[in-house]
């Protein structure tokens, strides 16, 4: 007992004051590539040797394994070394494909048609979307979809550091909405919806947007999120009901008996000692703009607090 | 109302809507349409005067009026907010608490009869296939009936009857849609207010008022109707199917559109009401 109690207190103390120093270790690309080379070479070499041993002498099989493993390891090393470039190319794939298509089209057009025809085609291709508002808005919306994926990636790379290896979330599909864009994102380990909700203002700034909302896109997977980037406000628009269009405009108007038109519509017309219930004043002021009643008067905070009692 | 003015040409054809259908009430902040199903729900709308409450009520009333399986009971202390629906409504009560109490008592009887009917059939709630009408009760300005007009006793009876409707009417197909400016405890008892499942908060002046409409704690989470611009009438926070408030803009029907829909609804509804003497409100207890 006497021996265990100091140990326990020591243990508790060490637990209470334990400080785990987790330096942000960004493994260098070179080291990653070396590890990839060794791992790939060993695994491929062993597998190749085992398979080869079924056909040839084990010692020769070892040599075959070594011969196969070195190029494979080298390939893995190369892939890891150029991975940042590959990743960059992948991020910009839509733009690269678009640029290649446009340039190819331009070159083909220029070589196969006369200058006038070329210019005419270019004028039509560029001019029609620019001139037709609906097309123009659609094109602009798609361009924003391309832009916003890069801007979101900038957010994650610059100020939402997820984990030690700095892996970025997968920015998936983006689609235009009436207010901006909607982007689906698959989070990597180290981030959560709550982390992002505290940084929406910064994300909005980075995306050149008015505000950003984030919510879960899937009930079954917390990593699958949906960003709503808002650039415009639609709630200020006037919304009409579709019910006004479904009715038959030729419907006969209902015959309404003319109601008794109240008189005494002004203050001097009403005598002071009217003791009737508020029915009568109600009818008289019905035509005035203000139909509110004094009942829900603004009240103090103390009153508000008592609402919850 | 006179049958003599019945159309000579054309057979009235209703649009085929049902109160069990989702009701279009506006758009959300992403521009998507917002639909709510009110057949089994109660809705409470609150917010400052001129916020757009009556726009919401009128949109719901328009759907109910055009629905084939619907009856409208309107209580409007201001007469003008829902007044245009008078001809297609089965009851329209102005600033008259005695009439309001009468119609609520009748509704209570209908509700009791429907529950007895459901029990007899071994069922628990009315469905669209039952052929029973959904009796939509729209109350504009609850405060007028519960705190302003009539004697204390009448006001209390009004609140008690309405609470009974809100509490039990759901499964019997009697949804209550009520609007008032600030449903604080001195206007509506908290026990009645908290029964409303769906909430719509139009612009409020204080976060507390917003909390009173939406429910305690939403303002602290950033859902407060004070951030709605005073000029943006019809913008609101709605708690419906999703469970969390979302910003919506309520569809707006102008007077001419309401008059057109009301006339059309009256036209399509009249054949079903021919059995009842016109000129008086239809007694729907027999229909129920």
Coordinates of C-alpha atoms in Angstrom, one line a residue:
Chain A
X1 CA 0.0 0.0 0.0
X2 CA 2.7 2.3 1.0
X3 CA 4.5 1.4 -2.2
X4 CA 1.5 1.7 -4.5
X5 CA 0.2 5.1 -3.2
X6 CA 3.3 7.1 -4.2
X7 CA 3.3 5.3 -7.5
X8 CA -0.3 6.2 -8.0
X9 CA 0.2 9.8 -7.1
X10 CA 3.2 9.9 -9.4
X11 CA 1.1 8.4 -12.1
X12 CA -1.7 10.8 -11.6
X13 CA 0.7 13.7 -11.6
X14 CA 2.3 12.6 -14.8
X15 CA -1.1 12.2 -16.4
X16 CA -2.2 15.6 -15.2
X17 CA 0.9 17.4 -16.5
X18 CA 1.6 15.3 -19.6
X19 CA 2.5 17.5 -22.5
X20 CA 2.6 15.8 -25.9
X21 CA 4.7 17.8 -28.2
X22 CA 3.4 17.2 -31.6
X23 CA 5.6 19.1 -33.9
X24 CA 4.1 19.7 -37.2
X25 CA 6.0 17.2 -39.2
X26 CA 5.6 17.7 -42.9
X27 CA 7.4 14.9 -44.3
X28 CA 9.4 16.0 -47.2
X29 CA 8.6 14.8 -50.6
X30 CA 12.0 13.2 -50.9
X31 CA 11.6 11.1 -47.8
X32 CA 8.1 10.0 -48.9
X33 CA 9.5 9.0 -52.3
X34 CA 12.3 7.0 -50.6
X35 CA 9.8 5.2 -48.4
X36 CA 7.6 4.5 -51.4
X37 CA 10.6 3.1 -53.3
X38 CA 11.6 0.8 -50.5
X39 CA 8.1 -0.4 -49.7
X40 CA 7.2 -1.0 -53.3
X41 CA 10.5 -2.7 -54.1
X42 CA 10.3 -5.0 -51.1
X43 CA 6.7 -6.0 -51.6
X44 CA 6.9 -6.5 -55.4
X45 CA 10.3 -8.2 -55.0
X46 CA 9.0 -10.8 -52.5
X47 CA 5.8 -11.4 -54.4
X48 CA 7.7 -11.8 -57.7
X49 CA 10.2 -14.1 -56.1
X50 CA 7.5 -16.3 -54.6
X51 CA 5.7 -16.6 -57.9
X52 CA 9.0 -17.2 -59.7
X53 CA 10.0 -19.9 -57.2
X54 CA 7.2 -22.0 -58.4
X55 CA 8.8 -22.3 -61.8
X56 CA 12.6 -21.9 -61.3
X57 CA 15.2 -22.5 -58.6
X58 CA 14.6 -20.3 -55.5
X59 CA 17.9 -18.5 -55.9
X60 CA 17.2 -17.6 -59.5
X61 CA 13.8 -16.5 -58.3
X62 CA 15.4 -14.1 -55.9
X63 CA 17.3 -12.5 -58.7
X64 CA 14.1 -12.3 -60.8
X65 CA 12.3 -10.7 -57.9
X66 CA 15.1 -8.1 -57.5
X67 CA 15.0 -7.4 -61.2
X68 CA 11.3 -6.8 -61.2
X69 CA 11.2 -4.9 -57.9
X70 CA 13.7 -2.2 -58.8
X71 CA 11.8 -0.7 -61.8
X72 CA 8.5 -0.9 -59.9
X73 CA 10.0 0.9 -56.9
X74 CA 11.5 3.4 -59.3
X75 CA 8.1 4.0 -60.8
X76 CA 6.6 4.5 -57.3
X77 CA 9.4 6.9 -56.4
X78 CA 8.8 8.9 -59.5
X79 CA 5.0 9.0 -58.9
X80 CA 5.5 10.3 -55.4
X81 CA 8.1 12.8 -56.5
X82 CA 5.9 14.3 -59.1
X83 CA 2.7 13.9 -57.1
X84 CA 2.4 17.7 -56.4
X85 CA 2.6 18.3 -60.1
X86 CA 0.1 15.6 -60.9
X87 CA -2.3 16.9 -58.2
X88 CA -2.0 20.4 -59.6
X89 CA -2.8 19.1 -63.1
X90 CA -5.8 17.2 -61.7
X91 CA -7.1 20.3 -60.0
X92 CA -6.9 22.2 -63.2
X93 CA -8.2 19.5 -65.5
X94 CA -11.4 21.2 -66.5
X95 CA -9.5 24.4 -67.4
X96 CA -6.8 22.5 -69.2
X97 CA -9.3 20.4 -71.2
X98 CA -11.3 23.5 -72.0
X99 CA -8.2 25.4 -73.1
X100 CA -7.1 22.5 -75.3
X101 CA -10.5 22.2 -76.9
X102 CA -10.7 25.9 -77.6
X103 CA -7.2 26.1 -79.0
X104 CA -7.7 23.0 -81.1
X105 CA -11.0 24.4 -82.4
X106 CA -9.4 27.7 -83.2
X107 CA -6.4 26.2 -85.0
X108 CA -8.6 23.9 -87.0
X109 CA -11.0 26.7 -87.8
X110 CA -8.2 29.0 -88.9
X111 CA -6.4 26.4 -91.1
X112 CA -9.6 25.2 -92.8
X113 CA -11.5 28.3 -93.4
X114 CA -10.9 31.8 -94.7
X115 CA -10.3 34.7 -92.4
X116 CA -13.7 36.1 -92.9
X117 CA -15.5 32.8 -92.1
X118 CA -13.2 32.3 -89.1
X119 CA -14.0 35.7 -87.7
X120 CA -17.7 35.2 -88.4
X121 CA -17.8 31.9 -86.5
X122 CA -15.9 33.4 -83.6
X123 CA -18.2 36.4 -83.5
X124 CA -21.2 34.0 -83.4
X125 CA -19.7 31.7 -80.7
X126 CA -18.7 34.6 -78.5
X127 CA -21.4 37.1 -79.4
X128 CA -24.5 35.0 -78.9
X129 CA -23.8 34.1 -75.3
X130 CA -22.7 37.7 -74.6
X131 CA -25.8 39.1 -76.2
X132 CA -28.5 36.8 -74.8
X133 CA -28.9 37.5 -71.1
X134 CA -30.1 34.1 -70.1
X135 CA -27.1 32.4 -71.9
X136 CA -24.7 34.9 -70.5
X137 CA -25.9 34.3 -66.9
X138 CA -25.6 30.6 -67.4
X139 CA -22.1 30.9 -68.7
X140 CA -21.1 33.2 -65.9
X141 CA -22.6 30.8 -63.4
X142 CA -20.6 27.9 -64.8
X143 CA -17.4 30.0 -64.7
X144 CA -18.0 30.8 -61.1
X145 CA -18.4 27.1 -60.4
X146 CA -14.9 26.6 -61.8
X147 CA -13.5 29.5 -59.8
X148 CA -15.2 28.6 -56.5
X149 CA -13.7 25.1 -56.4
X150 CA -10.2 26.6 -56.5
X151 CA -11.1 29.3 -54.0
X152 CA -12.4 26.6 -51.6
X153 CA -9.2 24.7 -52.0
X154 CA -7.3 27.9 -51.2
X155 CA -9.3 28.1 -48.0
X156 CA -8.4 24.5 -47.0
X157 CA -4.8 25.0 -47.9
X158 CA -4.2 28.4 -46.3
X159 CA -6.2 28.6 -43.1
X160 CA -8.1 25.4 -42.4
X161 CA -5.2 23.1 -41.7
X162 CA -6.8 19.7 -41.3
X163 CA -4.0 17.4 -40.1
X164 CA -0.3 16.9 -39.9
X165 CA 0.2 15.7 -43.4
X166 CA -1.7 18.6 -44.7
X167 CA -4.1 16.6 -46.8
X168 CA -6.8 18.6 -48.5
X169 CA -10.5 17.7 -48.6
X170 CA -11.8 16.4 -51.9
X171 CA -13.6 19.2 -53.7
X172 CA -16.3 17.4 -55.6
X173 CA -19.0 18.6 -57.9
X174 CA -20.1 22.3 -58.1
X175 CA -23.4 23.5 -59.5
X176 CA -25.0 26.9 -60.0
X177 CA -27.9 27.9 -57.8
X178 CA -30.0 31.0 -58.1
X179 CA -28.0 32.7 -55.3
X180 CA -24.5 31.4 -56.2
X181 CA -23.0 28.0 -56.2
X182 CA -23.4 24.8 -54.4
X183 CA -20.3 22.7 -53.9
X184 CA -20.0 19.2 -52.5
X185 CA -16.9 18.4 -50.4
X186 CA -15.6 15.2 -48.9
X187 CA -13.6 15.9 -45.8
X188 CA -10.4 14.1 -44.9
X189 CA -9.5 13.1 -41.3
X190 CA -9.0 16.1 -39.1
X191 CA -11.9 18.3 -40.1
X192 CA -15.6 18.3 -39.2
X193 CA -18.7 20.3 -39.9
X194 CA -18.4 22.2 -36.6
X195 CA -14.8 23.2 -37.5
X196 CA -16.0 24.8 -40.7
X197 CA -19.0 26.5 -39.2
X198 CA -16.8 28.8 -37.2
X199 CA -14.9 29.9 -40.3
X200 CA -17.6 30.6 -42.7
X201 CA -17.0 34.3 -42.7
X202 CA -13.4 33.7 -43.8
X203 CA -14.5 31.2 -46.5
X204 CA -17.0 33.8 -47.8
X205 CA -14.2 36.4 -48.1
X206 CA -11.9 33.9 -49.9
X207 CA -14.7 32.9 -52.3
X208 CA -15.5 36.6 -53.0
X209 CA -19.0 35.8 -51.8
X210 CA -21.5 37.5 -49.5
X211 CA -21.9 34.5 -47.2
X212 CA -21.3 30.8 -47.1
X213 CA -23.5 28.1 -45.5
X214 CA -22.4 24.6 -44.9
X215 CA -24.5 21.6 -44.0
X216 CA -24.3 17.8 -44.2
X217 CA -25.0 16.3 -47.6
X218 CA -25.6 12.8 -46.3
X219 CA -27.2 11.5 -43.2
X220 CA -25.0 8.5 -43.1
X221 CA -21.6 10.1 -43.6
X222 CA -20.4 13.1 -41.7
X223 CA -17.5 13.7 -44.1
X224 CA -19.8 14.5 -47.0
X225 CA -20.7 18.2 -46.8
X226 CA -22.4 20.7 -49.0
X227 CA -21.3 24.3 -49.2
X228 CA -23.7 27.0 -50.3
X229 CA -21.9 30.0 -51.6
X230 CA -24.3 33.0 -51.7
X231 CA -23.5 36.0 -53.9
X232 CA -27.0 37.3 -54.4
X233 CA -30.1 37.7 -52.2
X234 CA -33.3 36.1 -53.5
X235 CA -35.4 36.7 -50.5
X236 CA -36.0 40.3 -51.5
X237 CA -37.7 39.2 -54.6
X238 CA -41.5 39.2 -54.9
X239 CA -42.7 35.6 -55.0
X240 CA -46.0 34.9 -56.7
X241 CA -48.1 31.9 -56.0
X242 CA -48.6 29.5 -58.9
X243 CA -52.2 29.1 -57.7
X244 CA -53.0 32.4 -59.4
X245 CA -52.3 30.7 -62.7
X246 CA -54.3 27.5 -62.3
X247 CA -57.6 29.2 -62.0
X248 CA -59.9 29.7 -64.9
X249 CA -60.0 33.4 -65.6
X250 CA -63.4 33.1 -67.0
X251 CA -64.9 32.0 -63.8
X252 CA -67.9 34.1 -63.0
X253 CA -67.5 36.5 -60.3
X254 CA -69.5 35.7 -57.2
X255 CA -72.6 37.8 -56.6
X256 CA -71.9 39.4 -53.3
X257 CA -74.7 41.3 -51.6
X258 CA -73.5 44.8 -51.0
X259 CA -72.7 44.9 -47.3
X260 CA -73.9 47.6 -45.0
X261 CA -71.4 50.4 -45.6
X262 CA -70.4 51.7 -42.1
X263 CA -70.6 55.3 -41.5
X264 CA -68.8 57.4 -38.9
X265 CA -65.4 56.9 -40.4
X266 CA -63.7 59.8 -38.7
X267 CA -62.9 60.6 -35.1
X268 CA -65.4 63.5 -34.7
X269 CA -68.2 61.2 -36.0
X270 CA -67.9 58.9 -33.0
X271 CA -69.3 60.2 -29.7
X272 CA -67.1 59.9 -26.6
X273 CA -69.3 57.9 -24.3
X274 CA -69.5 54.8 -26.5
X275 CA -69.5 52.0 -24.1
X276 CA -69.8 49.2 -26.6
X277 CA -67.1 46.6 -26.8
X278 CA -64.3 47.3 -29.3
X279 CA -66.5 45.8 -32.0
X280 CA -67.7 49.1 -33.3
X281 CA -64.4 51.0 -33.5
X282 CA -62.9 47.9 -35.1
X283 CA -65.4 48.1 -38.0
X284 CA -64.9 51.8 -38.4
X285 CA -61.2 51.7 -38.6
X286 CA -61.2 48.7 -40.9
X287 CA -60.4 50.9 -43.8
X288 CA -57.5 52.6 -42.2
X289 CA -54.1 51.2 -42.8
X290 CA -53.4 50.4 -39.2
X291 CA -55.4 47.5 -38.0
X292 CA -53.1 46.6 -35.2
X293 CA -54.3 46.2 -31.7
X294 CA -52.5 47.5 -28.6
X295 CA -52.4 44.1 -27.0
X296 CA -48.9 43.0 -28.0
X297 CA -47.2 46.1 -26.8
X298 CA -43.4 46.1 -26.7
X299 CA -42.3 45.1 -23.3
X300 CA -39.2 45.3 -21.3
X301 CA -36.6 42.6 -20.9
X302 CA -37.9 41.7 -17.5
X303 CA -41.2 41.0 -19.1
X304 CA -39.6 38.9 -21.8
X305 CA -37.8 36.8 -19.2
X306 CA -41.0 36.0 -17.5
X307 CA -42.3 34.5 -20.8
X308 CA -40.3 31.5 -20.0
X309 CA -41.5 30.9 -16.6
Chain B
X1 CA -74.3 33.7 -52.8
X2 CA -77.5 33.5 -54.7
X3 CA -77.8 30.3 -56.7
X4 CA -79.5 32.3 -59.5
X5 CA -76.1 33.5 -60.5
X6 CA -74.8 30.0 -61.1
X7 CA -72.8 29.7 -64.3
X8 CA -74.9 28.9 -67.4
X9 CA -72.0 27.6 -69.4
X10 CA -69.1 25.3 -68.5
X11 CA -68.9 22.8 -65.7
X12 CA -66.7 23.9 -62.8
X13 CA -63.6 21.9 -62.7
X14 CA -61.5 22.1 -59.6
X15 CA -57.7 22.1 -60.0
X16 CA -57.5 18.8 -58.2
X17 CA -55.5 20.0 -55.3
X18 CA -55.8 18.3 -51.9
X19 CA -55.0 19.5 -48.5
X20 CA -52.9 16.4 -48.1
X21 CA -50.6 17.7 -50.8
X22 CA -47.6 19.8 -50.0
X23 CA -48.6 23.5 -50.0
X24 CA -46.4 25.9 -51.9
X25 CA -45.7 28.8 -49.6
X26 CA -42.7 30.5 -51.1
X27 CA -38.9 30.2 -51.8
X28 CA -36.0 29.6 -49.5
X29 CA -32.8 31.5 -49.4
X30 CA -31.4 29.4 -52.2
X31 CA -34.3 30.1 -54.5
X32 CA -35.8 26.6 -54.1
X33 CA -39.5 26.2 -53.7
X34 CA -40.7 25.6 -50.1
X35 CA -43.6 23.3 -49.6
X36 CA -45.2 22.3 -46.3
X37 CA -47.8 19.7 -45.6
X38 CA -50.4 21.1 -43.2
X39 CA -53.0 18.3 -43.1
X40 CA -51.5 16.9 -39.9
X41 CA -49.7 20.0 -38.6
X42 CA -50.5 23.3 -36.9
X43 CA -48.7 26.5 -37.8
X44 CA -48.1 29.6 -35.7
X45 CA -47.0 32.8 -37.4
X46 CA -45.7 35.7 -35.5
X47 CA -44.0 39.0 -36.2
X48 CA -44.4 42.7 -36.2
X49 CA -47.4 44.4 -38.0
X50 CA -46.8 44.5 -41.7
X51 CA -44.4 41.7 -41.6
X52 CA -46.3 39.4 -44.0
X53 CA -48.3 37.2 -41.8
X54 CA -51.5 37.7 -43.7
X55 CA -49.6 36.9 -46.9
X56 CA -48.8 33.5 -45.5
X57 CA -52.4 33.0 -44.3
X58 CA -53.7 34.0 -47.7
X59 CA -51.4 31.6 -49.5
X60 CA -52.6 28.8 -47.4
X61 CA -56.2 29.9 -47.7
X62 CA -55.8 29.9 -51.5
X63 CA -54.6 26.3 -51.5
X64 CA -57.3 25.3 -49.1
X65 CA -60.0 27.0 -51.1
X66 CA -58.8 25.3 -54.3
X67 CA -58.5 21.9 -52.7
X68 CA -61.3 19.5 -53.3
X69 CA -61.2 17.9 -49.8
X70 CA -61.1 21.1 -47.8
X71 CA -63.3 23.3 -45.8
X72 CA -62.3 26.7 -44.5
X73 CA -63.1 28.2 -41.2
X74 CA -61.8 31.7 -40.9
X75 CA -61.5 33.8 -37.8
X76 CA -60.3 37.3 -38.6
X77 CA -60.5 40.0 -36.1
X78 CA -59.6 42.6 -38.8
X79 CA -62.2 41.4 -41.3
X80 CA -60.1 42.4 -44.2
X81 CA -57.2 40.0 -44.1
X82 CA -59.2 36.9 -44.9
X83 CA -62.4 38.7 -45.8
X84 CA -62.1 37.9 -49.5
X85 CA -62.4 34.2 -48.8
X86 CA -65.8 34.6 -47.1
X87 CA -67.8 33.1 -50.0
X88 CA -65.7 30.0 -50.3
X89 CA -65.4 29.5 -46.5
X90 CA -67.8 27.5 -44.5
X91 CA -67.5 29.9 -41.6
X92 CA -66.2 33.4 -41.5
X93 CA -66.1 35.0 -38.1
X94 CA -65.4 38.7 -37.7
X95 CA -64.8 40.5 -34.5
X96 CA -67.5 38.6 -32.7
X97 CA -66.3 36.3 -29.9
X98 CA -69.7 34.7 -29.4
X99 CA -69.7 33.5 -33.0
X100 CA -66.1 32.4 -32.7
X101 CA -67.0 30.3 -29.6
X102 CA -70.0 28.8 -31.5
X103 CA -67.9 27.7 -34.4
X104 CA -65.1 26.4 -32.2
X105 CA -67.6 24.3 -30.2
X106 CA -69.0 22.9 -33.5
X107 CA -65.5 22.1 -34.6
X108 CA -65.0 20.3 -31.3
X109 CA -68.1 18.3 -31.8
X110 CA -66.9 17.4 -35.3
X111 CA -63.5 16.4 -33.9
X112 CA -65.1 14.2 -31.3
X113 CA -67.4 12.6 -33.9
X114 CA -64.4 11.9 -36.2
X115 CA -62.4 10.3 -33.4
X116 CA -65.4 8.1 -32.5
X117 CA -65.6 7.2 -36.2
X118 CA -61.9 6.4 -36.4
X119 CA -62.2 4.3 -33.3
X120 CA -65.1 2.4 -34.8
X121 CA -62.9 1.7 -37.8
X122 CA -59.9 0.7 -35.6
X123 CA -57.8 3.5 -37.0
X124 CA -55.7 6.3 -35.6
X125 CA -55.9 9.1 -38.1
X126 CA -57.8 10.5 -41.0
X127 CA -56.1 9.9 -44.4
X128 CA -56.7 11.3 -47.9
X129 CA -58.6 8.1 -48.9
X130 CA -61.3 8.6 -46.2
X131 CA -63.2 11.1 -48.2
X132 CA -63.4 13.3 -45.1
X133 CA -62.7 17.0 -45.7
X134 CA -59.8 18.7 -44.0
X135 CA -61.2 21.6 -42.0
X136 CA -58.6 24.2 -42.1
X137 CA -59.0 26.7 -39.3
X138 CA -57.3 30.0 -40.0
X139 CA -57.1 32.5 -37.2
X140 CA -55.7 35.9 -37.8
X141 CA -54.9 37.9 -34.7
X142 CA -55.4 35.3 -32.0
X143 CA -54.7 38.1 -29.5
X144 CA -57.9 39.8 -30.6
X145 CA -60.0 36.9 -29.4
X146 CA -57.9 35.8 -26.5
X147 CA -57.0 39.1 -24.9
X148 CA -59.0 41.9 -26.4
X149 CA -62.6 41.2 -27.1
X150 CA -65.3 39.7 -24.9
X151 CA -65.3 39.0 -21.2
X152 CA -62.5 37.2 -19.4
X153 CA -64.6 34.1 -19.3
X154 CA -65.2 34.1 -23.0
X155 CA -61.6 34.7 -23.7
X156 CA -60.6 31.8 -21.5
X157 CA -63.1 29.6 -23.2
X158 CA -61.8 30.6 -26.6
X159 CA -58.3 29.7 -25.6
X160 CA -59.4 26.4 -24.1
X161 CA -61.4 25.5 -27.2
X162 CA -58.6 26.5 -29.5
X163 CA -56.1 24.6 -27.4
X164 CA -58.2 21.5 -27.6
X165 CA -58.4 21.9 -31.4
X166 CA -54.6 22.3 -31.7
X167 CA -54.0 19.5 -29.3
X168 CA -56.4 16.9 -30.7
X169 CA -57.4 18.1 -34.1
X170 CA -54.2 16.9 -35.9
X171 CA -55.2 13.4 -36.5
X172 CA -58.8 14.3 -37.2
X173 CA -57.9 16.4 -40.1
X174 CA -58.5 19.8 -38.5
X175 CA -55.3 21.8 -38.7
X176 CA -55.1 25.2 -37.1
X177 CA -53.1 28.0 -38.7
X178 CA -52.9 31.0 -36.3
X179 CA -51.2 34.3 -36.6
X180 CA -50.5 37.0 -34.0
X181 CA -48.0 39.7 -33.6
X182 CA -46.3 38.6 -30.4
X183 CA -47.5 35.3 -28.9
X184 CA -46.2 36.0 -25.5
X185 CA -47.7 34.4 -22.4
X186 CA -50.1 37.3 -21.7
X187 CA -51.7 37.0 -25.1
X188 CA -51.7 33.2 -25.6
X189 CA -51.0 30.8 -22.7
X190 CA -47.6 29.1 -23.2
X191 CA -49.4 25.8 -23.0
X192 CA -51.3 26.7 -26.2
X193 CA -48.3 28.3 -28.0
X194 CA -46.0 25.4 -27.5
X195 CA -48.4 23.0 -29.1
X196 CA -47.9 24.5 -32.5
X197 CA -45.5 22.3 -34.4
X198 CA -44.6 24.6 -37.2
X199 CA -43.5 28.2 -36.6
X200 CA -43.0 31.1 -38.9
X201 CA -41.4 34.2 -37.5
X202 CA -41.7 37.3 -39.6
X203 CA -39.7 40.4 -38.7
X204 CA -39.4 40.9 -35.0
X205 CA -38.0 43.9 -33.1
X206 CA -36.1 42.0 -30.4
X207 CA -34.4 38.6 -30.3
X208 CA -36.7 37.7 -27.4
X209 CA -39.8 38.2 -29.6
X210 CA -38.2 36.0 -32.2
X211 CA -37.6 33.4 -29.6
X212 CA -41.2 33.6 -28.5
X213 CA -42.3 32.7 -32.0
X214 CA -39.7 30.2 -33.0
X215 CA -39.0 28.7 -29.6
X216 CA -36.6 29.3 -26.9
X217 CA -32.9 29.3 -27.8
X218 CA -33.0 29.8 -31.5
X219 CA -31.8 33.4 -31.4
X220 CA -28.7 32.3 -29.5
X221 CA -27.9 30.0 -32.4
X222 CA -28.2 32.7 -34.9
X223 CA -31.7 32.2 -36.0
X224 CA -33.3 35.5 -35.1
X225 CA -36.0 37.3 -37.0
X226 CA -34.5 40.7 -36.1
X227 CA -32.1 40.4 -38.9
X228 CA -34.9 40.6 -41.5
X229 CA -34.9 44.0 -43.1
X230 CA -38.0 46.0 -42.3
X231 CA -38.6 46.7 -45.9
X232 CA -38.4 43.1 -46.8
X233 CA -42.0 42.1 -46.2
X234 CA -42.8 38.5 -46.4
X235 CA -39.3 37.3 -45.4
X236 CA -39.5 34.9 -42.4
X237 CA -37.9 32.1 -40.5
X238 CA -39.8 28.9 -40.9
X239 CA -39.5 25.8 -38.7
X240 CA -41.3 23.0 -40.6
X241 CA -40.2 19.6 -41.7
X242 CA -36.5 20.2 -41.4
X243 CA -36.6 21.0 -37.7
X244 CA -34.2 24.0 -37.9
X245 CA -35.4 27.4 -38.9
X246 CA -34.7 28.3 -42.5
X247 CA -35.1 31.7 -44.2
X248 CA -38.0 31.9 -46.6
X249 CA -39.9 34.4 -48.6
X250 CA -43.6 33.9 -48.5
X251 CA -45.5 34.0 -51.7
X252 CA -47.7 37.1 -52.1
X253 CA -51.1 37.2 -53.6
X254 CA -52.4 40.7 -54.4
X255 CA -56.1 41.6 -53.9
X256 CA -57.0 40.9 -57.5
X257 CA -55.4 37.5 -57.5
X258 CA -57.1 36.6 -54.2
X259 CA -60.4 37.8 -55.6
X260 CA -59.9 35.7 -58.8
X261 CA -59.0 32.6 -56.8
X262 CA -61.8 33.1 -54.4
X263 CA -64.3 33.5 -57.2
X264 CA -63.1 30.4 -58.9
X265 CA -63.1 28.4 -55.7
X266 CA -66.6 29.6 -54.9
X267 CA -67.6 28.6 -58.4
X268 CA -66.1 25.1 -58.1
X269 CA -67.4 24.7 -54.6
X270 CA -71.0 25.7 -55.1
X271 CA -72.2 22.3 -56.5
X272 CA -71.0 20.6 -53.4
X273 CA -73.0 23.0 -51.3
X274 CA -76.2 22.9 -53.2
X275 CA -77.7 20.6 -50.6
X276 CA -77.4 23.3 -48.0
X277 CA -79.5 26.4 -48.1
X278 CA -77.5 29.2 -49.6
X279 CA -77.2 32.5 -47.8
X280 CA -76.3 30.8 -44.6
X281 CA -73.2 29.0 -43.6
X282 CA -73.2 25.4 -44.6
X283 CA -73.6 23.0 -41.7
X284 CA -70.8 20.7 -42.2
X285 CA -71.4 18.5 -39.2
X286 CA -73.6 16.4 -41.4
X287 CA -70.9 16.2 -44.0
X288 CA -68.4 15.1 -41.4

